[in-house]
XYZ file of C-alpha atoms in Angstrom:
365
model
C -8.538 -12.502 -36.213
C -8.030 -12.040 -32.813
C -8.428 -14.743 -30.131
C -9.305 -13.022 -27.558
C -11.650 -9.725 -26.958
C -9.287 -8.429 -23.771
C -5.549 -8.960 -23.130
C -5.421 -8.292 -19.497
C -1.848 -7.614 -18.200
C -1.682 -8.135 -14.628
C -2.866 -10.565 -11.906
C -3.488 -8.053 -9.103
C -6.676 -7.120 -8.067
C -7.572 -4.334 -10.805
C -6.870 -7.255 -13.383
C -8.821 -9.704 -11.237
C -11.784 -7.640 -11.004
C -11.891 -6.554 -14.566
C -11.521 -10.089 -15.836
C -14.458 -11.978 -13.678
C -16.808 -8.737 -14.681
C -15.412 -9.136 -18.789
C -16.154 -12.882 -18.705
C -19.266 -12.539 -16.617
C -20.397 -10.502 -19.372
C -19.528 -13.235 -22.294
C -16.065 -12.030 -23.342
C -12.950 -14.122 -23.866
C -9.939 -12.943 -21.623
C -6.699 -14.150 -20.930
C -4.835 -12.506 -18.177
C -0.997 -12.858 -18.570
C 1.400 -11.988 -15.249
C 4.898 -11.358 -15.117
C 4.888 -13.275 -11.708
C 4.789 -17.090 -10.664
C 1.533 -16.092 -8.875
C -1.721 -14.298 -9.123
C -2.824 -11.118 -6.356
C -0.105 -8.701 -7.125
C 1.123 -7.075 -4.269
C -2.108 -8.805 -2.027
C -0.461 -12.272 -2.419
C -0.775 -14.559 0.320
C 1.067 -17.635 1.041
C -0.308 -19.967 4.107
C 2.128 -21.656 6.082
C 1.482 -23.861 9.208
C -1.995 -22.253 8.905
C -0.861 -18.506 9.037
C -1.317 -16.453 5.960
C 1.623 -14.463 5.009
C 1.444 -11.589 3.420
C 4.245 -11.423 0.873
C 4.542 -7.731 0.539
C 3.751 -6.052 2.836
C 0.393 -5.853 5.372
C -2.881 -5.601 3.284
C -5.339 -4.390 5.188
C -8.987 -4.117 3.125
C -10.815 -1.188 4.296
C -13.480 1.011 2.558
C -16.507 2.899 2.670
C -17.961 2.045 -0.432
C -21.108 -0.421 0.743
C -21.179 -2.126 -3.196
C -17.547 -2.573 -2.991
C -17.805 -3.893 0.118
C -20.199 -6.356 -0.293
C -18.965 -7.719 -3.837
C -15.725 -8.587 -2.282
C -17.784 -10.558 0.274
C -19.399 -12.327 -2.468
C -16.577 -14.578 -3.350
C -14.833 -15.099 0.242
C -15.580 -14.226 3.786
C -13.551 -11.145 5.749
C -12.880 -11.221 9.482
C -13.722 -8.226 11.621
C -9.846 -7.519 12.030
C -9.404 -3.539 13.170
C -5.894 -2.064 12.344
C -4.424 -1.160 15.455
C -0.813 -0.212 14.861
C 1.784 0.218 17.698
C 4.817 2.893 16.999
C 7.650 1.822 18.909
C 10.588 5.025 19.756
C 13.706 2.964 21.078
C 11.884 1.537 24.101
C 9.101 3.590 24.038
C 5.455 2.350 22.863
C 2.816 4.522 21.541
C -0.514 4.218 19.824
C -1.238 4.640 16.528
C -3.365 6.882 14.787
C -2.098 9.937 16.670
C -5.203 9.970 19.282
C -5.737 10.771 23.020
C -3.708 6.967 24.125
C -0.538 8.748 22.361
C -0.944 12.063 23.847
C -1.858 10.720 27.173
C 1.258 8.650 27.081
C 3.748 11.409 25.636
C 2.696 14.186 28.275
C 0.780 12.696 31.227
C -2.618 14.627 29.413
C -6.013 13.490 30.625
C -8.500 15.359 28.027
C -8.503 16.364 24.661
C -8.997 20.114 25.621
C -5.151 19.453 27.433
C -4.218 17.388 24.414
C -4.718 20.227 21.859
C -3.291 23.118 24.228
C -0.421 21.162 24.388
C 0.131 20.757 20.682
C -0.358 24.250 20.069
C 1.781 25.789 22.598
C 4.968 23.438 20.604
C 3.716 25.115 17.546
C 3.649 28.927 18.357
C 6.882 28.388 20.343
C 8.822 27.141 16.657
C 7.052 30.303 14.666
C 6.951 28.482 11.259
C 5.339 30.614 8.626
C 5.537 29.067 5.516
C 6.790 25.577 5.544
C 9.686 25.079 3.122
C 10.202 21.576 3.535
C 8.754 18.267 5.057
C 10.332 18.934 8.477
C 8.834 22.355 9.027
C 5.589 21.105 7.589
C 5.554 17.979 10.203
C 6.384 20.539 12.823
C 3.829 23.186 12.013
C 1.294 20.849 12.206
C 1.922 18.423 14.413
C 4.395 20.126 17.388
C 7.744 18.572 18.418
C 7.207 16.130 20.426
C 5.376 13.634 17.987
C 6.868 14.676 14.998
C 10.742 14.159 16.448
C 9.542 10.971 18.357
C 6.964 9.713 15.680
C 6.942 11.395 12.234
C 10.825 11.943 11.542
C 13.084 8.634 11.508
C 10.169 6.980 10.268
C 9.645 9.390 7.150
C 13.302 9.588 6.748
C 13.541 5.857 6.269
C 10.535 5.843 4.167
C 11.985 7.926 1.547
C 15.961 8.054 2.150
C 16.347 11.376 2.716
C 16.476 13.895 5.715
C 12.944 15.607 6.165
C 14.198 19.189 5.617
C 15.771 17.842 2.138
C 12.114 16.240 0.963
C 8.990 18.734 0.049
C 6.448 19.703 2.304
C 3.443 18.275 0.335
C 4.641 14.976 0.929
C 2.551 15.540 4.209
C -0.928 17.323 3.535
C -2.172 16.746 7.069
C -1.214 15.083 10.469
C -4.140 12.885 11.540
C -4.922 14.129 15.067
C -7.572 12.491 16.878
C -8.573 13.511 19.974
C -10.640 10.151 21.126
C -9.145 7.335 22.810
C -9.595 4.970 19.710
C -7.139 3.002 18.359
C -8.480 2.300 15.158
C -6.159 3.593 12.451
C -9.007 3.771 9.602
C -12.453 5.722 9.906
C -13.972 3.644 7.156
C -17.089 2.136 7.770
C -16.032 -1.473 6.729
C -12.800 -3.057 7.602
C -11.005 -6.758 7.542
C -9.430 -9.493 5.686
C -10.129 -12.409 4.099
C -10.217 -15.377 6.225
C -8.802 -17.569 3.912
C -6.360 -14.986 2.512
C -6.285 -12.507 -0.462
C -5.058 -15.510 -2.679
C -7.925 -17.515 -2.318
C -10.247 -13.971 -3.480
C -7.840 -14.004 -6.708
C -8.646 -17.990 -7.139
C -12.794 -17.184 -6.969
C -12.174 -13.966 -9.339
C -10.458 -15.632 -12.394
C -12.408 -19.110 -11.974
C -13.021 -19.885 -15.532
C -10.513 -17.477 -16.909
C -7.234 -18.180 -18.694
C -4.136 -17.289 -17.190
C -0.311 -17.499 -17.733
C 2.356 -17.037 -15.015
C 5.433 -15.820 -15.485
C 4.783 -14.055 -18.724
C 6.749 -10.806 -19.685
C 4.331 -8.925 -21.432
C 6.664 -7.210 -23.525
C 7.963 -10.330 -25.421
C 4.755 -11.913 -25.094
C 3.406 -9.105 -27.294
C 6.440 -9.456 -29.475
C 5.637 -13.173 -30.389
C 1.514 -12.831 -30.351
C 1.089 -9.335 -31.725
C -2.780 -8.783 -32.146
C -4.012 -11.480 -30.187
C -6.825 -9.585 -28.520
C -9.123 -6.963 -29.461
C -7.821 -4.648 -26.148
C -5.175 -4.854 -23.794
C -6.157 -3.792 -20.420
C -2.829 -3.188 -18.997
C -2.080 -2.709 -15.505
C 2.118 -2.558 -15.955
C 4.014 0.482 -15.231
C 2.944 2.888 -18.069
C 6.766 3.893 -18.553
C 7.583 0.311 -19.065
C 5.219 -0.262 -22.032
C 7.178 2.303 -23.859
C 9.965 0.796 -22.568
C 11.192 3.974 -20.699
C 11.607 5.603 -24.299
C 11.586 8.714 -22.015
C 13.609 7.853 -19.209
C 11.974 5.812 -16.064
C 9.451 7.242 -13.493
C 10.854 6.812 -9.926
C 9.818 5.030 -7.579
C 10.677 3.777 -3.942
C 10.820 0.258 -3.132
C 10.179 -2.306 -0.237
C 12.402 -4.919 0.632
C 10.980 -7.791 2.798
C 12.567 -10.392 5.119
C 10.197 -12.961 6.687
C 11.684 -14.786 9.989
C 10.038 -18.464 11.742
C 10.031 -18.310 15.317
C 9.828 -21.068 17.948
C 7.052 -19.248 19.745
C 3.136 -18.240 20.109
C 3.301 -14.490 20.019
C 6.450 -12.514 19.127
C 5.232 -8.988 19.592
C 1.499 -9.071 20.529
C 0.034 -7.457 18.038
C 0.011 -7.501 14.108
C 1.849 -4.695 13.370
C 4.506 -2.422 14.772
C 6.500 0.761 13.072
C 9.863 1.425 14.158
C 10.031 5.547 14.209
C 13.727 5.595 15.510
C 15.899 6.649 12.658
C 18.494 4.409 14.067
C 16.736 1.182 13.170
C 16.429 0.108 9.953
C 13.343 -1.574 9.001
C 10.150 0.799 9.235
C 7.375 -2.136 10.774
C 7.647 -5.411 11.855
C 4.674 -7.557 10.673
C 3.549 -10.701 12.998
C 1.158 -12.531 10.308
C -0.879 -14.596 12.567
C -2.753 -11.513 14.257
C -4.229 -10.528 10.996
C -6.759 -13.656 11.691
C -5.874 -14.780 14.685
C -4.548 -17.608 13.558
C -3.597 -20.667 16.240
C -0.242 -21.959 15.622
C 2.351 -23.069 17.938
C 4.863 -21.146 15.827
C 4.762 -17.368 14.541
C 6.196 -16.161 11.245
C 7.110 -11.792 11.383
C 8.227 -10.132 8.343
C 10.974 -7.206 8.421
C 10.237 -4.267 6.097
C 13.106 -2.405 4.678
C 12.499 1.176 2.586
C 14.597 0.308 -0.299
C 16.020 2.650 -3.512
C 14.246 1.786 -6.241
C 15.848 0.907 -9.920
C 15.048 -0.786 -13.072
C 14.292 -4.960 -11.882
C 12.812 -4.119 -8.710
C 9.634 -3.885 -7.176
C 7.576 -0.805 -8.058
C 5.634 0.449 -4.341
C 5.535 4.103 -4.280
C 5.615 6.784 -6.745
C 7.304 9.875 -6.556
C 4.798 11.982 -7.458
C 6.988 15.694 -7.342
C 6.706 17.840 -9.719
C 9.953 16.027 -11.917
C 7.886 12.850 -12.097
C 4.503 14.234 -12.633
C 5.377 16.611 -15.984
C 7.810 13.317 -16.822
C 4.605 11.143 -16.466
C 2.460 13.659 -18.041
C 4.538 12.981 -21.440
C 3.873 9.348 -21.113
C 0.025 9.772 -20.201
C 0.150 11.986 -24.145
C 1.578 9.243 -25.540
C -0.546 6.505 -23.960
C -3.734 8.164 -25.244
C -2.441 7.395 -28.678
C -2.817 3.866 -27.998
C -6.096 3.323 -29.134
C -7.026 -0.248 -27.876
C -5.084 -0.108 -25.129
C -6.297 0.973 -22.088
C -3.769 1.744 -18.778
C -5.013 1.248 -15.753
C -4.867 0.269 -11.831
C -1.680 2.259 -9.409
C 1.203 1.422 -11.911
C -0.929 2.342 -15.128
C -1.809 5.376 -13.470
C 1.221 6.622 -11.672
C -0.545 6.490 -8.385
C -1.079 4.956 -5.059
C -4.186 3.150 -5.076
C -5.996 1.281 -1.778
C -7.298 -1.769 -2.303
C -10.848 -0.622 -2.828
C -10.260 2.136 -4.766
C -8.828 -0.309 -7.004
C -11.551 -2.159 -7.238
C -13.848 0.674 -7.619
C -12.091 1.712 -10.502
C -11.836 -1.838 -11.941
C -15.867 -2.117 -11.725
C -16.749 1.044 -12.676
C -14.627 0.609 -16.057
C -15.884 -3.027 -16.469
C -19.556 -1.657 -16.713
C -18.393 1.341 -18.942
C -17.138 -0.546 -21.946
């Protein structure tokens, strides 16, 4: 017989969620993780009372009032807005695109300037139908902030020239035309205040959990040991790429201690030159304002993916898609497995999206 009624595979926040709401309920979990440490990607590590944020800057924001509130039911959030500062060669600018970036690009005092400017730099390039990511950023967004903003940036991201990647990688240019600095229009915003760890500690309380597990051999040498497997793995991985692998692009991340208060002044800035290689520098401390007589920042590096590394963002065009399509047929023949969560699903998930879905299948089955 089995031992346990859900394998969950995965210590990030879909398998976090899922498991508190399973063994709420009365079921027997055991959450297995391929890492020395639970929160996925969300991981925090405190150091000389700053909370580092392992992978990247993890910003919880959402509209969702329920999802909202149930992460506040196991640890507190700041009020922490996500201000971002783009930074061309010696140049600063604000982030989102708004009426501080405009203002500071052409000398514009109102939004009615702001948008005549914008679209005289469109009708002067005469861009029908954009045939690539560079005449898409232009068509929408004029020269002047795509060259300065949108292209060395972008081209880092995915290590490629814009006119060489598609246009749908960019829907839509966010253009505000407010002087607000606030990067996300969601109602609720923050983070933890004791870091995104601590909300993975409270979620598995009282749930059974092994680090450093390879789910592959672990299902080799316990085959059957739970009724489902809630698995939040790449899906192309738990057929062991008997298809070939999905693509990805990766992150690489180097973290720096300084002898000083305040490195850069605010918590994060992208680097849009193309000349530079990292795409933000992260300064840790800002995300809670932490006091500390030292600073830690964090370098991020775009980084080709391949098979060992860390999975970040899917390339979702139209090779990938049909090539994940095949492994979505042959996942639905898994009967007591269920794939979930951004890897499971070939997508990029937010935070609360994630947890959103993780509730919302918790209280189907």
């Amino acid at each position: 017989m089995a031992q346990y009624d859900y394998l969950i595979v995965g210590a990030g926040l879909f398998g976090c969620v899922f498991a508190h709401e399973a063994t709420k309920a009365g079921k027997k979990c055991l959450v297995i993780e391929r890492r020395a440490h639970i929160g996925g990607n969300a991981y925090t590590e405190r150091l000389e009372g700053i909370d580092i944020h392992r992978y990247g800057a993890h910003i919880f924001h959402t509209s969702d009032e329920r999802v909202w509130n149930y992460v506040n039911g196991f640890v507190r959030f700041n009020n922490f807005i996500n201000s971002p500062i783009a930074r061309y060669r010696d140049e600063l600018y604000n982030l989102p695109f708004n009426m501080n970036t405009f203002s500071k690009l052409w000398g514009v005092v109102t939004p009615k300037e702001a948008q005549a400017e914008i679209a005289r730099q469109i009708e002067e390039l005469h861009i029908d139908e954009p045939k690539n990511l560079e005449e898409q950023g232009l068509k929408l967004a004029g020269r002047d902030v795509f060259e300065k903003l949108i292209r060395g940036y972008t081209e880092k991201q995915w290590g490629k020239p814009c006119s060489e990647l598609p246009a749908f990688i960019i829907r839509r240019v966010p253009l505000r035309f407010t002087y607000d600095n606030n990067y996300f229009n969601d109602r609720y915003q923050g983070i933890p205040e004791e870091g995104y760890t601590r909300l993975a500690e409270k979620l598995l309380e009282g749930v059974e959990v092994r680090l450093s597990t390879d789910f592959l051999a672990f299902r080799r040498e316990h085959p059957g040991i739970a009724e489902k497997i809630v698995y939040t793995g790449a899906i192309d991985e738990y057929f062991e790429c008997c298809f070939g692998p999905l693509q990805y692009r990766s992150l690489r991340f180097e973290t720096e201690r300084l002898e000083e208060e305040n490195f850069q002044g605010n918590a994060v800035v992208n680097y849009t030159a193309r000349e530079v290689p990292y795409t933000r520098v992260i300064e840790h401390k800002h995300f809670t304002h932490a006091v500390s007589p030292v600073t830690y920042v964090t370098r991020e590096y775009p980084d080709p993916w391949s098979q060992g590394k860390e999975r970040y963002y899917p390339v979702n065009d139209a090779e990938n898609e049909a090539l994940y399509r095949k492994y979505k047929q042959k996942a639905e023949g898994e009967g007591n497995v269920l794939f979930c969560g951004r890897l499971g699903s070939y997508r990029y998930l937010d935070m609360d999206k994630t947890v959103k879905a993780a509730l919302d299948l918790a209280s189907t089955i």
